[in-house]
Each structure stands twice: as C-alpha cells, then as structure tokens.
Amino acid sequence: MADEIKYEYKTVQTVRGTDGLVISKMQKEGWELVEQTQGMLRSTLAFRRPKKPLPRLLIGTAVGGLVILAVVIGVGAALEDGGGKKDESSKPTVATASAEPSATSTPTAAGSAAIEVITPQNNPEFAALLKMPDSCGSANADFATKYKGKTVAFDGSIVHMAPHGDNDTRYDFLLGPGDQGPKTGIGPSFKYADVNVLDLKLTGPNTPAVVRAGDKFRFVAEVGEFEAKQCVFFLDPVSTENR
C-alpha cells in the first residue's frame, strides 16, 4: 500500500539506572520505545521511527528518466526496421533496464549503541578508588582530572545530609560506596551540593517519599571536581535507583 508507514529500528543497551535518561534523549530525536528488556546490570531498549519518505521531486525525476529511456529505445528499434535487414552480427544489442522495485520491505536494525558508563566492573581504576582507605589520597584528584564530565555508576548509601545554607528544601549529600551509611570507612567522600530531592531523579521499585542518612541506592552521576582541602569529591546526580 502506498500509505503504509515504514519504520527504521534501533536497539540501545544501557547500564541499569540510566534507562529514563536514554529514553528521553531518543524520544527527542523522534524515536518511539517499542520494547524494554531488563537485565541484571544492563537493559536493552528497542526503538522505531517512521522512515523519511522519498521526495516527490526525486521520484518524478526517476520516472521521467525511465520514460525518456523507453522512447529512445523505441525510436532506435523503428529506425533499424525501416533501414532493412543488415548483417545480424553488426546489430548492437540493446540492454533493458529493470525498474522493478525491491520486494523486500522488512526494515533492518540500525545497530546497537551502548551508553558509556564507568562502573567498578568495567573500570579497574574506579573499582580501586571505591575501596581506597584514604578519602584524601591523590587517587581522587587523578581520577577526577582524567574522567571529569564522564558518567559513573556504583552501589552506595547516604553517609550524611544537611540543609544547604539556610534553605529548607535544598541539601548537601555525602555519599559513600557500600551499605554502611554513616559508618562508611572506605572510598571517596562523594558530595552532591545544593540539590533538592527531585534533583536526585529517584527511580526503581518502592521509591521513597523522603530520603535520609543510611538509605541505600545505586547512584549514577557525572564526575566533577575533587576539592583537596576538604577531601570532597563532587558529583552531579543523573539518576538514583532505590535498592
């Protein structure tokens, strides 16, 4: 059918906790989510969007070219017949061009695109950083310099939270790797500065209405600066999955 919508397809693999960010980005580009498969560490998202139709001017030009080709072939055949029969071996062979479109209409996948997220499983430097006994060590500054602006993901907990200045709705959060909350004794002192609860972008089952010290999450965040004087490693929240 002429009005049948044809789609192009794309599959995207994401690290757990970044699904919402990727879906939003793809939808802005015109993609529609058609399937979501959840794995232990990664999710597979399937998208589709309508293929752009071939411009009418281009179609008309192609059809016009075929008509002209047919006329030229017809005139040549008529001239040969009018001139009488000549030596069969000297007659040129006229090649015919097939304008039949391909019968294959099933779209193929455009390929898988993976979002690069640094985790303890795929980055030995990050794995060592999370187990480091000294939160003021030079490894913090080295990692922040090398990976500033990159996205990291790790299982951790809230070590401490306090109002930011005199604000009652914005907070400073200290985060640590593992499940020990205020008792955390290893890894960097990660900090979310001047954020509200909505900025955490809470996801996952049984998402809490409020958060407090000791709560356990899977943090996905963008790497910021390391403040050596305070021994604080700044992050910007991307998503926070309850666990």
PDB file of N, CA and C in Angstrom, residues 175-228:
ATOM      1  N   LEU A 175      27.975  10.956  50.092  1.00  0.00           N
ATOM      2  CA  LEU A 175      27.694   9.583  49.670  1.00  0.00           C
ATOM      3  C   LEU A 175      28.951   8.741  49.813  1.00  0.00           C
ATOM      4  N   GLY A 176      28.756   7.463  50.081  1.00  0.00           N
ATOM      5  CA  GLY A 176      29.877   6.541  50.156  1.00  0.00           C
ATOM      6  C   GLY A 176      29.543   5.230  49.479  1.00  0.00           C
ATOM      7  N   PRO A 177      30.538   4.470  49.041  1.00  0.00           N
ATOM      8  CA  PRO A 177      30.290   3.162  48.449  1.00  0.00           C
ATOM      9  C   PRO A 177      29.860   2.161  49.516  1.00  0.00           C
ATOM     10  N   GLY A 178      29.094   1.147  49.114  1.00  0.00           N
ATOM     11  CA  GLY A 178      28.668   0.115  50.050  1.00  0.00           C
ATOM     12  C   GLY A 178      27.375   0.456  50.762  1.00  0.00           C
ATOM     13  N   ASP A 179      27.102  -0.265  51.853  1.00  0.00           N
ATOM     14  CA  ASP A 179      25.812  -0.191  52.544  1.00  0.00           C
ATOM     15  C   ASP A 179      25.913   0.331  53.971  1.00  0.00           C
ATOM     16  N   GLN A 180      27.046   0.926  54.351  1.00  0.00           N
ATOM     17  CA  GLN A 180      27.258   1.257  55.758  1.00  0.00           C
ATOM     18  C   GLN A 180      26.713   2.617  56.175  1.00  0.00           C
ATOM     19  N   GLY A 181      26.274   3.440  55.235  1.00  0.00           N
ATOM     20  CA  GLY A 181      25.710   4.740  55.594  1.00  0.00           C
ATOM     21  C   GLY A 181      26.692   5.580  56.400  1.00  0.00           C
ATOM     22  N   PRO A 182      26.270   6.121  57.569  1.00  0.00           N
ATOM     23  CA  PRO A 182      27.158   6.967  58.388  1.00  0.00           C
ATOM     24  C   PRO A 182      28.422   6.254  58.871  1.00  0.00           C
ATOM     25  N   LYS A 183      28.432   4.934  58.832  1.00  0.00           N
ATOM     26  CA  LYS A 183      29.593   4.173  59.293  1.00  0.00           C
ATOM     27  C   LYS A 183      30.583   3.855  58.175  1.00  0.00           C
ATOM     28  N   THR A 184      30.351   4.398  56.983  1.00  0.00           N
ATOM     29  CA  THR A 184      31.234   4.124  55.853  1.00  0.00           C
ATOM     30  C   THR A 184      32.657   4.576  56.159  1.00  0.00           C
ATOM     31  N   GLY A 185      33.633   3.669  55.933  1.00  0.00           N
ATOM     32  CA  GLY A 185      35.024   3.990  56.261  1.00  0.00           C
ATOM     33  C   GLY A 185      35.984   3.836  55.107  1.00  0.00           C
ATOM     34  N   ILE A 186      35.471   3.575  53.889  1.00  0.00           N
ATOM     35  CA  ILE A 186      36.347   3.418  52.731  1.00  0.00           C
ATOM     36  C   ILE A 186      35.818   4.276  51.582  1.00  0.00           C
ATOM     37  N   GLY A 187      36.694   4.490  50.616  1.00  0.00           N
ATOM     38  CA  GLY A 187      36.280   5.179  49.400  1.00  0.00           C
ATOM     39  C   GLY A 187      36.244   6.688  49.548  1.00  0.00           C
ATOM     40  N   PRO A 188      35.987   7.388  48.438  1.00  0.00           N
ATOM     41  CA  PRO A 188      35.938   8.852  48.453  1.00  0.00           C
ATOM     42  C   PRO A 188      34.730   9.370  49.230  1.00  0.00           C
ATOM     43  N   SER A 189      34.791  10.636  49.635  1.00  0.00           N
ATOM     44  CA  SER A 189      33.631  11.328  50.199  1.00  0.00           C
ATOM     45  C   SER A 189      32.934  12.039  49.040  1.00  0.00           C
ATOM     46  N   PHE A 190      32.066  11.316  48.350  1.00  0.00           N
ATOM     47  CA  PHE A 190      31.329  11.901  47.235  1.00  0.00           C
ATOM     48  C   PHE A 190      30.310  12.905  47.769  1.00  0.00           C
ATOM     49  N   LYS A 191      30.118  13.995  47.031  1.00  0.00           N
ATOM     50  CA  LYS A 191      29.195  15.024  47.513  1.00  0.00           C
ATOM     51  C   LYS A 191      28.293  15.534  46.395  1.00  0.00           C
ATOM     52  N   TYR A 192      26.972  15.561  46.679  1.00  0.00           N
ATOM     53  CA  TYR A 192      26.016  16.307  45.878  1.00  0.00           C
ATOM     54  C   TYR A 192      25.784  17.627  46.617  1.00  0.00           C
ATOM     55  N   ALA A 193      26.106  18.753  46.005  1.00  0.00           N
ATOM     56  CA  ALA A 193      25.988  20.044  46.675  1.00  0.00           C
ATOM     57  C   ALA A 193      24.789  20.830  46.153  1.00  0.00           C
ATOM     58  N   ASP A 194      24.004  21.377  47.082  1.00  0.00           N
ATOM     59  CA  ASP A 194      22.894  22.283  46.752  1.00  0.00           C
ATOM     60  C   ASP A 194      21.899  21.632  45.791  1.00  0.00           C
ATOM     61  N   VAL A 195      21.343  20.500  46.201  1.00  0.00           N
ATOM     62  CA  VAL A 195      20.335  19.805  45.385  1.00  0.00           C
ATOM     63  C   VAL A 195      19.090  19.550  46.237  1.00  0.00           C
ATOM     64  N   ASN A 196      17.938  19.435  45.566  1.00  0.00           N
ATOM     65  CA  ASN A 196      16.734  19.009  46.271  1.00  0.00           C
ATOM     66  C   ASN A 196      16.456  17.550  45.934  1.00  0.00           C
ATOM     67  N   VAL A 197      15.419  17.007  46.530  1.00  0.00           N
ATOM     68  CA  VAL A 197      15.128  15.582  46.344  1.00  0.00           C
ATOM     69  C   VAL A 197      14.784  15.284  44.887  1.00  0.00           C
ATOM     70  N   LEU A 198      14.100  16.214  44.203  1.00  0.00           N
ATOM     71  CA  LEU A 198      13.760  15.999  42.800  1.00  0.00           C
ATOM     72  C   LEU A 198      15.010  15.901  41.931  1.00  0.00           C
ATOM     73  N   ASP A 199      16.071  16.626  42.316  1.00  0.00           N
ATOM     74  CA  ASP A 199      17.322  16.580  41.544  1.00  0.00           C
ATOM     75  C   ASP A 199      17.961  15.192  41.574  1.00  0.00           C
ATOM     76  N   LEU A 200      17.619  14.387  42.573  1.00  0.00           N
ATOM     77  CA  LEU A 200      18.193  13.042  42.661  1.00  0.00           C
ATOM     78  C   LEU A 200      17.654  12.121  41.571  1.00  0.00           C
ATOM     79  N   LYS A 201      16.463  12.455  40.999  1.00  0.00           N
ATOM     80  CA  LYS A 201      15.821  11.643  39.948  1.00  0.00           C
ATOM     81  C   LYS A 201      15.664  10.198  40.424  1.00  0.00           C
ATOM     82  N   LEU A 202      14.911  10.038  41.493  1.00  0.00           N
ATOM     83  CA  LEU A 202      14.710   8.721  42.106  1.00  0.00           C
ATOM     84  C   LEU A 202      13.970   7.782  41.166  1.00  0.00           C
ATOM     85  N   THR A 203      14.444   6.528  41.075  1.00  0.00           N
ATOM     86  CA  THR A 203      13.816   5.506  40.247  1.00  0.00           C
ATOM     87  C   THR A 203      13.789   4.188  41.019  1.00  0.00           C
ATOM     88  N   GLY A 204      13.204   3.168  40.397  1.00  0.00           N
ATOM     89  CA  GLY A 204      13.193   1.838  40.992  1.00  0.00           C
ATOM     90  C   GLY A 204      11.940   1.563  41.788  1.00  0.00           C
ATOM     91  N   PRO A 205      11.743   0.285  42.184  1.00  0.00           N
ATOM     92  CA  PRO A 205      10.561  -0.089  42.967  1.00  0.00           C
ATOM     93  C   PRO A 205      10.615   0.506  44.369  1.00  0.00           C
ATOM     94  N   ASN A 206       9.437   0.787  44.927  1.00  0.00           N
ATOM     95  CA  ASN A 206       9.325   1.312  46.294  1.00  0.00           C
ATOM     96  C   ASN A 206      10.172   2.565  46.495  1.00  0.00           C
ATOM     97  N   THR A 207      10.086   3.487  45.528  1.00  0.00           N
ATOM     98  CA  THR A 207      10.836   4.737  45.634  1.00  0.00           C
ATOM     99  C   THR A 207      10.367   5.512  46.858  1.00  0.00           C
ATOM    100  N   PRO A 208      11.280   5.893  47.747  1.00  0.00           N
ATOM    101  CA  PRO A 208      10.862   6.551  48.989  1.00  0.00           C
ATOM    102  C   PRO A 208      10.376   7.978  48.749  1.00  0.00           C
ATOM    103  N   ALA A 209       9.436   8.426  49.589  1.00  0.00           N
ATOM    104  CA  ALA A 209       8.942   9.802  49.508  1.00  0.00           C
ATOM    105  C   ALA A 209       9.965  10.767  50.096  1.00  0.00           C
ATOM    106  N   VAL A 210      10.749  10.302  51.066  1.00  0.00           N
ATOM    107  CA  VAL A 210      11.808  11.117  51.661  1.00  0.00           C
ATOM    108  C   VAL A 210      13.079  10.272  51.699  1.00  0.00           C
ATOM    109  N   VAL A 211      14.216  10.946  51.776  1.00  0.00           N
ATOM    110  CA  VAL A 211      15.487  10.235  51.881  1.00  0.00           C
ATOM    111  C   VAL A 211      16.199  10.697  53.142  1.00  0.00           C
ATOM    112  N   ARG A 212      17.052   9.825  53.666  1.00  0.00           N
ATOM    113  CA  ARG A 212      17.759  10.150  54.910  1.00  0.00           C
ATOM    114  C   ARG A 212      19.090   9.404  54.943  1.00  0.00           C
ATOM    115  N   ALA A 213      19.940   9.777  55.868  1.00  0.00           N
ATOM    116  CA  ALA A 213      21.231   9.112  56.019  1.00  0.00           C
ATOM    117  C   ALA A 213      21.021   7.623  56.267  1.00  0.00           C
ATOM    118  N   GLY A 214      21.813   6.800  55.620  1.00  0.00           N
ATOM    119  CA  GLY A 214      21.704   5.355  55.749  1.00  0.00           C
ATOM    120  C   GLY A 214      20.952   4.700  54.604  1.00  0.00           C
ATOM    121  N   ASP A 215      20.158   5.470  53.830  1.00  0.00           N
ATOM    122  CA  ASP A 215      19.423   4.893  52.714  1.00  0.00           C
ATOM    123  C   ASP A 215      20.395   4.399  51.643  1.00  0.00           C
ATOM    124  N   LYS A 216      20.058   3.247  51.040  1.00  0.00           N
ATOM    125  CA  LYS A 216      20.935   2.613  50.053  1.00  0.00           C
ATOM    126  C   LYS A 216      20.376   2.813  48.646  1.00  0.00           C
ATOM    127  N   PHE A 217      21.242   3.199  47.722  1.00  0.00           N
ATOM    128  CA  PHE A 217      20.828   3.455  46.347  1.00  0.00           C
ATOM    129  C   PHE A 217      21.913   2.986  45.384  1.00  0.00           C
ATOM    130  N   ARG A 218      21.523   2.914  44.112  1.00  0.00           N
ATOM    131  CA  ARG A 218      22.514   2.814  43.030  1.00  0.00           C
ATOM    132  C   ARG A 218      22.604   4.209  42.435  1.00  0.00           C
ATOM    133  N   PHE A 219      23.754   4.837  42.623  1.00  0.00           N
ATOM    134  CA  PHE A 219      23.953   6.209  42.179  1.00  0.00           C
ATOM    135  C   PHE A 219      24.550   6.222  40.768  1.00  0.00           C
ATOM    136  N   VAL A 220      23.956   7.016  39.895  1.00  0.00           N
ATOM    137  CA  VAL A 220      24.515   7.299  38.572  1.00  0.00           C
ATOM    138  C   VAL A 220      24.742   8.801  38.532  1.00  0.00           C
ATOM    139  N   ALA A 221      25.985   9.214  38.297  1.00  0.00           N
ATOM    140  CA  ALA A 221      26.321  10.625  38.436  1.00  0.00           C
ATOM    141  C   ALA A 221      27.436  11.017  37.474  1.00  0.00           C
ATOM    142  N   GLU A 222      27.541  12.331  37.257  1.00  0.00           N
ATOM    143  CA  GLU A 222      28.604  12.882  36.407  1.00  0.00           C
ATOM    144  C   GLU A 222      29.778  13.316  37.289  1.00  0.00           C
ATOM    145  N   VAL A 223      30.975  12.972  36.859  1.00  0.00           N
ATOM    146  CA  VAL A 223      32.185  13.286  37.631  1.00  0.00           C
ATOM    147  C   VAL A 223      32.459  14.787  37.592  1.00  0.00           C
ATOM    148  N   GLY A 224      32.694  15.360  38.791  1.00  0.00           N
ATOM    149  CA  GLY A 224      33.022  16.779  38.892  1.00  0.00           C
ATOM    150  C   GLY A 224      34.438  16.982  39.405  1.00  0.00           C
ATOM    151  N   GLU A 225      34.624  17.997  40.251  1.00  0.00           N
ATOM    152  CA  GLU A 225      35.949  18.343  40.772  1.00  0.00           C
ATOM    153  C   GLU A 225      36.239  17.606  42.085  1.00  0.00           C
ATOM    154  N   PHE A 226      37.524  17.475  42.397  1.00  0.00           N
ATOM    155  CA  PHE A 226      37.923  16.995  43.712  1.00  0.00           C
ATOM    156  C   PHE A 226      38.517  18.167  44.479  1.00  0.00           C
ATOM    157  N   GLU A 227      37.930  18.475  45.648  1.00  0.00           N
ATOM    158  CA  GLU A 227      38.404  19.568  46.488  1.00  0.00           C
ATOM    159  C   GLU A 227      39.370  18.992  47.518  1.00  0.00           C
ATOM    160  N   ALA A 228      40.674  19.218  47.276  1.00  0.00           N
ATOM    161  CA  ALA A 228      41.702  18.588  48.098  1.00  0.00           C
ATOM    162  C   ALA A 228      41.685  19.100  49.541  1.00  0.00           C
TER     163      ALA A 228
END
